[in-house]
PDB file of C-alpha atoms in Angstrom:
ATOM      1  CA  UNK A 436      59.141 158.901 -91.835  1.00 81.00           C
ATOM      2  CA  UNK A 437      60.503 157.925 -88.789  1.00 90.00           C
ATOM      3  CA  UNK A 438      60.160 159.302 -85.178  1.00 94.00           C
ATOM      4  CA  UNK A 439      60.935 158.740 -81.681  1.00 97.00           C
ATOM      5  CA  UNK A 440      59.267 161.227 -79.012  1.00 97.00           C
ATOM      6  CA  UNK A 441      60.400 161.060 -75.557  1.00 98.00           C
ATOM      7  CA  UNK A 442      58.531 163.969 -73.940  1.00 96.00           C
ATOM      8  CA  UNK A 443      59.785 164.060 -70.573  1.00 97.00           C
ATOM      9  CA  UNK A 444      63.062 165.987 -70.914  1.00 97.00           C
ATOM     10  CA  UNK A 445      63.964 165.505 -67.146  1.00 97.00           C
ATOM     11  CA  UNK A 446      62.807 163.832 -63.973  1.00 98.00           C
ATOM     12  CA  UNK A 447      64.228 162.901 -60.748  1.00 98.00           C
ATOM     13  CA  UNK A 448      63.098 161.187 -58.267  1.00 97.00           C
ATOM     14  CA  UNK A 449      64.180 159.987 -54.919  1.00 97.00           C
ATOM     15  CA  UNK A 450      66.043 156.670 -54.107  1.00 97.00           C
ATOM     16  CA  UNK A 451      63.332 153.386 -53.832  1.00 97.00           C
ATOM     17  CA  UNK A 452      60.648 155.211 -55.921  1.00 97.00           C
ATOM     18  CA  UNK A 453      59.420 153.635 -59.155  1.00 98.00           C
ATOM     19  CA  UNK A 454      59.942 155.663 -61.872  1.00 98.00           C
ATOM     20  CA  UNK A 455      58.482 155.128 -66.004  1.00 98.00           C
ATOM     21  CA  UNK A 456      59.844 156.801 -69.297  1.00 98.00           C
ATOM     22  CA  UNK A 457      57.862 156.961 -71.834  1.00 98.00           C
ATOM     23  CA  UNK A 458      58.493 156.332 -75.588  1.00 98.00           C
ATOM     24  CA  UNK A 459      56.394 156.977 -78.349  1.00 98.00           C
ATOM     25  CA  UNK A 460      57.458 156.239 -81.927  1.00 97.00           C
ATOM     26  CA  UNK A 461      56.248 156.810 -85.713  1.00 95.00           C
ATOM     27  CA  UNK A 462      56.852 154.266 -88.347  1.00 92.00           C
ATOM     28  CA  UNK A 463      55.107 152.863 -91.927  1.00 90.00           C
ATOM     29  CA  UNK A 464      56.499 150.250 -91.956  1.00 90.00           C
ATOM     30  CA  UNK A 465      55.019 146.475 -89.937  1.00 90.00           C
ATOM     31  CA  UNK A 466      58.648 145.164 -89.563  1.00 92.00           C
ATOM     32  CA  UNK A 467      60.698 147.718 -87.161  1.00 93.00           C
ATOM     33  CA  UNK A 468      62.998 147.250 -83.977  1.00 93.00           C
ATOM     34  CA  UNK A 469      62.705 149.258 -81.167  1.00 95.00           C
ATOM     35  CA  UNK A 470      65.874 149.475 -78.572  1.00 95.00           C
ATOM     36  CA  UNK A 471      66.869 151.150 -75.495  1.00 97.00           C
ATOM     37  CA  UNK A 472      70.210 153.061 -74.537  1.00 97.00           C
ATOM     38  CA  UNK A 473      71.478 154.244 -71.352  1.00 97.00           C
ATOM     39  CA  UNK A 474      74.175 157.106 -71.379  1.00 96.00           C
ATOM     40  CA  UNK A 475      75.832 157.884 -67.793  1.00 94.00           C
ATOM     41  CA  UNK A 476      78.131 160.750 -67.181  1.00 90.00           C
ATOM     42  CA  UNK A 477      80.867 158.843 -68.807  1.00 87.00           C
ATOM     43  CA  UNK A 478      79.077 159.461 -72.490  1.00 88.00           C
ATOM     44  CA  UNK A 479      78.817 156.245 -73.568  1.00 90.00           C
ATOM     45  CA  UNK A 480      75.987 154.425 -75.108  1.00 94.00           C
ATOM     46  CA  UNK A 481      75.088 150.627 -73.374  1.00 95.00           C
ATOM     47  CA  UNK A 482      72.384 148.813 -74.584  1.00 94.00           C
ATOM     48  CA  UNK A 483      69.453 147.611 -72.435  1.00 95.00           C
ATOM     49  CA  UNK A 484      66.713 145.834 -74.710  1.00 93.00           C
ATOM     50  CA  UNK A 485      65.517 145.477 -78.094  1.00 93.00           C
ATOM     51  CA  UNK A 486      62.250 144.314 -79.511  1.00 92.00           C
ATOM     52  CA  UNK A 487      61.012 143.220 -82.463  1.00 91.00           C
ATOM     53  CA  UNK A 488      57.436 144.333 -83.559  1.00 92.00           C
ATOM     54  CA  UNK A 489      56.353 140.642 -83.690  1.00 91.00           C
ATOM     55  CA  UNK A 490      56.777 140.378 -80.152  1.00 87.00           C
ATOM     56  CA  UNK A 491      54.324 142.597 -77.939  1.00 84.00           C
ATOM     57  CA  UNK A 492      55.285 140.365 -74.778  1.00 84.00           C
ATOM     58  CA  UNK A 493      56.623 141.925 -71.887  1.00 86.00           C
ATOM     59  CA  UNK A 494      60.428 141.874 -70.500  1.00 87.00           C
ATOM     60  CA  UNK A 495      61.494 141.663 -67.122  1.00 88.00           C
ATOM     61  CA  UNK A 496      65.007 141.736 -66.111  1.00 90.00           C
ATOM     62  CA  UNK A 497      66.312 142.382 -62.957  1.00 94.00           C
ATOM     63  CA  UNK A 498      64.558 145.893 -61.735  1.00 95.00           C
ATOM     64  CA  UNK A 499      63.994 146.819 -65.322  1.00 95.00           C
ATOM     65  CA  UNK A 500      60.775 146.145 -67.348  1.00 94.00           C
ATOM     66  CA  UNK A 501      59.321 147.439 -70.701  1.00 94.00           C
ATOM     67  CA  UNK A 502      56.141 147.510 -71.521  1.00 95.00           C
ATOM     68  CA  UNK A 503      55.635 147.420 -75.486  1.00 95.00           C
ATOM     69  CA  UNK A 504      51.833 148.085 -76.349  1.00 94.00           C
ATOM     70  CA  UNK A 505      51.722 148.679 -81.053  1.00 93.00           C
ATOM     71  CA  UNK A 506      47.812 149.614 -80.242  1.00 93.00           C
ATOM     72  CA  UNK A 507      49.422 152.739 -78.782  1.00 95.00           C
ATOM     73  CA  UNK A 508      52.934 153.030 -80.408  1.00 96.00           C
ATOM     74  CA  UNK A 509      54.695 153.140 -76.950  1.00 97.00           C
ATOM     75  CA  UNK A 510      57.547 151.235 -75.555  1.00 96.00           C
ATOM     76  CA  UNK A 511      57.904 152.535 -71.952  1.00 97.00           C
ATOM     77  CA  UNK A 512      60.819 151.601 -69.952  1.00 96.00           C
ATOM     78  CA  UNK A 513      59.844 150.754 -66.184  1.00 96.00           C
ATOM     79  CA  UNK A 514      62.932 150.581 -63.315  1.00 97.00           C
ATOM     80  CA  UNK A 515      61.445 149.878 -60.169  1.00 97.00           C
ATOM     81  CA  UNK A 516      63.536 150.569 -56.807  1.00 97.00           C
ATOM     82  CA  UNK A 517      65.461 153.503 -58.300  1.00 97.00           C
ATOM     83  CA  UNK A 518      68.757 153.515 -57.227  1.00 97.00           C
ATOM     84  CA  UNK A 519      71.696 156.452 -57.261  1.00 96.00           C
ATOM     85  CA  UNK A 520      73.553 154.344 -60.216  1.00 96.00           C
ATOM     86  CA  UNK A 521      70.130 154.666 -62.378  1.00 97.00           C
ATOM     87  CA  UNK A 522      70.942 158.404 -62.773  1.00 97.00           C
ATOM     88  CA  UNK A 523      71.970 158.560 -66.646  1.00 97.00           C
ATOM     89  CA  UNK A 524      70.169 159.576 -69.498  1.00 98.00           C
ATOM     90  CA  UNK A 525      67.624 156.485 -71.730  1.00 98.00           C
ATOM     91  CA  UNK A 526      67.300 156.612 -75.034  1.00 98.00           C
ATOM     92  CA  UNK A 527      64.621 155.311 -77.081  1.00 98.00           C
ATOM     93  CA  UNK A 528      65.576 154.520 -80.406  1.00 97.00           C
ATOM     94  CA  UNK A 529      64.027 153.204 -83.820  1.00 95.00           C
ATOM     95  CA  UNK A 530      64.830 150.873 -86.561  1.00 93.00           C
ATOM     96  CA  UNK A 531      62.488 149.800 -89.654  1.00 88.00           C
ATOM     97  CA  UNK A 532      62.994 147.561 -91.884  1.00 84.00           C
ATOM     98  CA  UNK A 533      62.700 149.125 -95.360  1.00 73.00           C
ATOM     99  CA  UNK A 534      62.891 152.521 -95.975  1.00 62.00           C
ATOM    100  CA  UNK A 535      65.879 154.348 -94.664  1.00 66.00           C
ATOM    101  CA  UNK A 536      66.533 151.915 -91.784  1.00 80.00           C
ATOM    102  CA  UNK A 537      68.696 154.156 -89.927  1.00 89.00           C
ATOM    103  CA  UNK A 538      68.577 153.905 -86.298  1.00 93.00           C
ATOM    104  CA  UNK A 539      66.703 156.902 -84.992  1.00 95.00           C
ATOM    105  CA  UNK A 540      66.873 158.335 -81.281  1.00 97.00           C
ATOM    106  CA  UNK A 541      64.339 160.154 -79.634  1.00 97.00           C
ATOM    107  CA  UNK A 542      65.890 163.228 -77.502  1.00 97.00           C
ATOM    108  CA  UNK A 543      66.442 160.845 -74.455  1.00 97.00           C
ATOM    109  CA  UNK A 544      65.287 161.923 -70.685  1.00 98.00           C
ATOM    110  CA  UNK A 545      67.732 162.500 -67.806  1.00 98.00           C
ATOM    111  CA  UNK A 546      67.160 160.692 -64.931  1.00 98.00           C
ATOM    112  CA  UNK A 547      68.475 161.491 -61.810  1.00 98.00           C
ATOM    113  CA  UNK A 548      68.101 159.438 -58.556  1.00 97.00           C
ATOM    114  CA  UNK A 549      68.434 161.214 -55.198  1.00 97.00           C
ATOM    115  CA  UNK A 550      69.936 159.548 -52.255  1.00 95.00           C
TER     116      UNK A 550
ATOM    117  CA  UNK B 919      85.655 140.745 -75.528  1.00 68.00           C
ATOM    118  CA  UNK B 920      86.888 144.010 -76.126  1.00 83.00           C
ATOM    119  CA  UNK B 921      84.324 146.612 -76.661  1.00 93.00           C
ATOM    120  CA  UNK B 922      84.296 149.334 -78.966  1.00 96.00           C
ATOM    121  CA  UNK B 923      87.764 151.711 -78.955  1.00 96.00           C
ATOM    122  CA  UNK B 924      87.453 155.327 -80.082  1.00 97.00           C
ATOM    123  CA  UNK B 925      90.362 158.411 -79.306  1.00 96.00           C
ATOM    124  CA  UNK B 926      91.051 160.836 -78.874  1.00 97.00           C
ATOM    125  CA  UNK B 927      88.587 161.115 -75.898  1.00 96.00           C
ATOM    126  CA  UNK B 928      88.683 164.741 -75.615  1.00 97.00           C
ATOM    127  CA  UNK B 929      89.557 167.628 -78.568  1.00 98.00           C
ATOM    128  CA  UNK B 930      90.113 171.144 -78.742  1.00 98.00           C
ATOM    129  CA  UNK B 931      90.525 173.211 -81.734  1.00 98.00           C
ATOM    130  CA  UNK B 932      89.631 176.798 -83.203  1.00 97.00           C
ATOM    131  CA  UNK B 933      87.408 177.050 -86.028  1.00 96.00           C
ATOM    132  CA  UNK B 934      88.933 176.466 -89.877  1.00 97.00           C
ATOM    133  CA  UNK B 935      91.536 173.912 -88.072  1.00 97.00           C
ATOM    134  CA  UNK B 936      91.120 170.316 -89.062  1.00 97.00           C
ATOM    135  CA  UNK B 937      90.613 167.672 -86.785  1.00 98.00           C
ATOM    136  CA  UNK B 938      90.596 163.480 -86.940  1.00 98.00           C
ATOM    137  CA  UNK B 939      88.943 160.910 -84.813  1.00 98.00           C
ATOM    138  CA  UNK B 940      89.893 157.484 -84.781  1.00 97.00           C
ATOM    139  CA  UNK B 941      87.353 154.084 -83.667  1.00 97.00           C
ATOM    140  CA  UNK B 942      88.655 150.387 -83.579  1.00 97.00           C
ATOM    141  CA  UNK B 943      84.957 147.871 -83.736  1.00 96.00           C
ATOM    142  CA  UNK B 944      84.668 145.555 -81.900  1.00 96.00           C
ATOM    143  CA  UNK B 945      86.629 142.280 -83.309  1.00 94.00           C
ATOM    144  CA  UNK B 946      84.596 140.651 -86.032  1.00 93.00           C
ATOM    145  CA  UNK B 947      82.246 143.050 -86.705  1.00 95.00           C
ATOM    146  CA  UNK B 948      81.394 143.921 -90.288  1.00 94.00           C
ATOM    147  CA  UNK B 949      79.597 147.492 -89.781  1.00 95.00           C
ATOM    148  CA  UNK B 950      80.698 150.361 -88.421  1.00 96.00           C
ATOM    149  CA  UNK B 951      78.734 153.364 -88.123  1.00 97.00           C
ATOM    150  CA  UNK B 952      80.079 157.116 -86.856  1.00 98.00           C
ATOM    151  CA  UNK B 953      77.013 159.359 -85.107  1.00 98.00           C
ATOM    152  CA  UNK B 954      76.842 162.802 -84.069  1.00 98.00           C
ATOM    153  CA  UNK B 955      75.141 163.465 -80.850  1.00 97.00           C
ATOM    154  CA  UNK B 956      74.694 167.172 -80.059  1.00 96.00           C
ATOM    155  CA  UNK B 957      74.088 168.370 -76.613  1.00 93.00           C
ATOM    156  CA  UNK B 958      70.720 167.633 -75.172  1.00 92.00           C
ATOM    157  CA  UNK B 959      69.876 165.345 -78.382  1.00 94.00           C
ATOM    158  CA  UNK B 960      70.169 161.939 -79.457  1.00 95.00           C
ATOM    159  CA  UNK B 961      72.731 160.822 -81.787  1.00 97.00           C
ATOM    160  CA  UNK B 962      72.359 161.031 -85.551  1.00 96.00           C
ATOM    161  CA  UNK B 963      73.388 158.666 -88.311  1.00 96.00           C
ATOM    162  CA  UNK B 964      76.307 160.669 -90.083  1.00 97.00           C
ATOM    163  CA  UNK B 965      77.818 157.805 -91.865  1.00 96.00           C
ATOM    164  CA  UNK B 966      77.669 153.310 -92.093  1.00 95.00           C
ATOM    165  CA  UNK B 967      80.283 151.300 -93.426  1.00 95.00           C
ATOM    166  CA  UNK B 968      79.826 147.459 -94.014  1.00 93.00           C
ATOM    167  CA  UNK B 969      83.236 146.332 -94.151  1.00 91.00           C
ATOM    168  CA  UNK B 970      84.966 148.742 -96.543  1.00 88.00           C
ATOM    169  CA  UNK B 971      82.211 149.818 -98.467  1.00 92.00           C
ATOM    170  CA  UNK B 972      79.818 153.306 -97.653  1.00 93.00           C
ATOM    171  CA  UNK B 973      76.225 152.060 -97.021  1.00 92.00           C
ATOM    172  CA  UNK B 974      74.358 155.736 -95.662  1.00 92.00           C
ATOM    173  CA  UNK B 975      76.231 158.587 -96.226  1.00 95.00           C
ATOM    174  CA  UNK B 976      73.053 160.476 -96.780  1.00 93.00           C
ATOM    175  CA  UNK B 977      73.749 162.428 -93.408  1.00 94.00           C
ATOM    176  CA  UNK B 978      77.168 163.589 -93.815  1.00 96.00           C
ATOM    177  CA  UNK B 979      78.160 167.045 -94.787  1.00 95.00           C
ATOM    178  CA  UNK B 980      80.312 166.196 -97.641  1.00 95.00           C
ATOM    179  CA  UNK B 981      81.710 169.506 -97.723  1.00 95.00           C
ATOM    180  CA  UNK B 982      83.561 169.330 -94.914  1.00 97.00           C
ATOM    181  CA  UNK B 983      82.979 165.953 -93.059  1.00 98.00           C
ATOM    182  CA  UNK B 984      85.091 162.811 -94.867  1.00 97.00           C
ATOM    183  CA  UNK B 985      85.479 159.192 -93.595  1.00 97.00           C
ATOM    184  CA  UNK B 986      87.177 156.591 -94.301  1.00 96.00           C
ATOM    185  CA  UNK B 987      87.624 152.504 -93.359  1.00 95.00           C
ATOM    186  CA  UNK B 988      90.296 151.248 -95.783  1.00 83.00           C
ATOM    187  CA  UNK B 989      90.736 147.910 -94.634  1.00 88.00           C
ATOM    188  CA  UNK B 990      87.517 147.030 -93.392  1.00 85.00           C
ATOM    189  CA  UNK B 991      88.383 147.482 -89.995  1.00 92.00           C
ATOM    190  CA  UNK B 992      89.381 150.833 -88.093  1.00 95.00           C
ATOM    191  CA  UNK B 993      88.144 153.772 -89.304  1.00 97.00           C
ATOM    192  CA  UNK B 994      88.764 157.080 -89.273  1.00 97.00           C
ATOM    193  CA  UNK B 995      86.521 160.562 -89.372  1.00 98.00           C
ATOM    194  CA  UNK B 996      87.640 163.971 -90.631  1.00 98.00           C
ATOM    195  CA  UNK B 997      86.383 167.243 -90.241  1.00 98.00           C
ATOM    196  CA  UNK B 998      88.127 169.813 -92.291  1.00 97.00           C
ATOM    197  CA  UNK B 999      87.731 173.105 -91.694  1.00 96.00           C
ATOM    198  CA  UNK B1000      85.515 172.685 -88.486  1.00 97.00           C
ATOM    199  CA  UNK B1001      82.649 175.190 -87.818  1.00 97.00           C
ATOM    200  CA  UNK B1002      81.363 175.903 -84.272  1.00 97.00           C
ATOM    201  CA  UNK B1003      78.209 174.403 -84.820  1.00 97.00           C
ATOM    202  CA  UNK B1004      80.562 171.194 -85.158  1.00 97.00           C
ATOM    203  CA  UNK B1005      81.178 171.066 -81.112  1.00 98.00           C
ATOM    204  CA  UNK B1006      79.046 167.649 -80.359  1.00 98.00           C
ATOM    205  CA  UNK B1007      79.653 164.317 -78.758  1.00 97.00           C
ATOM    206  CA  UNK B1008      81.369 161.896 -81.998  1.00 98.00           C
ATOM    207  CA  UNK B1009      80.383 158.218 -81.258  1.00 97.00           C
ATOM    208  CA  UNK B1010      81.726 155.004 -83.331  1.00 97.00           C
ATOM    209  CA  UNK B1011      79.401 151.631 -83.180  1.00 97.00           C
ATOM    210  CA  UNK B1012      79.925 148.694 -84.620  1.00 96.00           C
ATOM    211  CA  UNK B1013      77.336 145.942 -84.962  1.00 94.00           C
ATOM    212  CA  UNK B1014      78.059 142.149 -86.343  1.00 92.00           C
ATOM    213  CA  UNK B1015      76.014 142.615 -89.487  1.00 85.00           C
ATOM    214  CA  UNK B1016      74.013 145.345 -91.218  1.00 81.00           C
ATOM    215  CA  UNK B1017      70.417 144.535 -90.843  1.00 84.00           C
ATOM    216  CA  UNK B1018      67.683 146.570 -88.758  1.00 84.00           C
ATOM    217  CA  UNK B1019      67.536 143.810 -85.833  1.00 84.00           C
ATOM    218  CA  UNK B1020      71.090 143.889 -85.447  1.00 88.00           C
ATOM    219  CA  UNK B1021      72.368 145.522 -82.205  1.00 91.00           C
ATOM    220  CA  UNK B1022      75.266 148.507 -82.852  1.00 94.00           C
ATOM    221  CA  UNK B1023      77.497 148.785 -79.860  1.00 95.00           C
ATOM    222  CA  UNK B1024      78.628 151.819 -78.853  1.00 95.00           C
ATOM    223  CA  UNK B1025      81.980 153.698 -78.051  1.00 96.00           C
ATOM    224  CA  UNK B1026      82.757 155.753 -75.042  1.00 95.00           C
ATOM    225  CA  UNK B1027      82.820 158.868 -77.788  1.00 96.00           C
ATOM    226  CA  UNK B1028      85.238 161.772 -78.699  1.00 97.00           C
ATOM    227  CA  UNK B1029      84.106 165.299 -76.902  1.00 97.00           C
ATOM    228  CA  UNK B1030      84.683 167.974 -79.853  1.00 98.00           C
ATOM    229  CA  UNK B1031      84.531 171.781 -78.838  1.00 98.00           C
ATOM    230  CA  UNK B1032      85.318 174.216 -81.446  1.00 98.00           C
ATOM    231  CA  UNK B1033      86.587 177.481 -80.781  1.00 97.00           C
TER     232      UNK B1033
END
């Protein structure tokens, strides 16, 4: 089966700080994709990244950067200068190939950036 | 390019009454896919068309959910009679093809609360 944990339900954080969410995910299968979503107040979905789970490097773009590590099953989403327009909430989501290979969210953290 | 188009944005209606949601893909794309997202929760899979054709229904409460995309297009999602446990976030994605590493685009979602 399929799983995506995102165990930190909320955090906030102050304008200029760092911040990471963390992603965990289950899968059987080798071949899987993993993605991230960010939902502002407005409700809609927006991509930011996918991977591939032939490709362990490491994306940079802009203030954003994921860190994808399979030894540990985590694909942690860095944004570095937080700014008030981060606040939103990320999704981490899942896709295998084989099996059911629905796309599978994890429970998503708000973020909220404080002027 | 035109993203995803969903309405109504926002709906209202007392339990037993039937209610219909309506999501345009974005142009060219072959799969469409209509996801519940619950408050504080990440969507779920409730239905995937590629063109015309049902792919994953294996989500959808057949008893009272229906959906439809007649000419491979637009399509359209019915709830009939609604339930209070139906109030949730409806969100239509389209992607260019059906397989795992494909990207689904998301809509700006229809807000359901049932009464």
């Amino acid at each position: 089966a399929q799983k995506v944990t995102q165990a930190q339900t909320e955090i906030s954080v102050v304008e200029k700080e760092d911040v990471t969410l963390d992603c965990v995910y289950e899968t059987r299968d080798t071949t899987y994709y993993l993605f991230w979503y960010k939902q502002p107040p407005s409700g809609e979905l927006v991509f930011l990244i996918r991977r591939n789970s032939f490709d362990e490097q490491n994306e940079i773009s802009g203030r954003y950067s994921w860190n994808f590590q399979k030894s540990t099953s985590s694909f942690n989403f860095t944004i570095t200068a937080s700014q008030v327009v981060d606040s939103a909430v990320y999704f981490c989501a899942l896709r295998s190939q084989g099996g059911s290979e629905k796309l599978v969210f994890g429970k998503g953290t708000k973020l909220t950036v404080n002027p | 390019e035109a993203g995803v188009a969903q309405s109504p944005r926002y709906k209202i209606i007392e339990k037993r009454q039937s209610v219909a949601f309506w999501c345009n893909p974005i142009s060219g794309h072959a799969t469409l896919y209509w996801y519940q997202q619950i408050l504080g929760q990440g969507p779920k899979l409730l239905i995937q068309f590629q063109n015309n054709g049902v792919v994953d229904d294996s989500q959808l409460p057949k008893d009272r959910f229906s959906a439809e995309r007649l000419k491979g297009v637009d399509s359209t999602l019915k709830i009939q009679p609604a339930k209070l446990e139906d109030s949730a976030v409806y969100l239509c994605a389209s992607s260019f093809w059906a397989g795992p590493q494909e990207t689904q685009y998301f809509g700006p979602g229809t807000r359901l609360l049932v009464l």
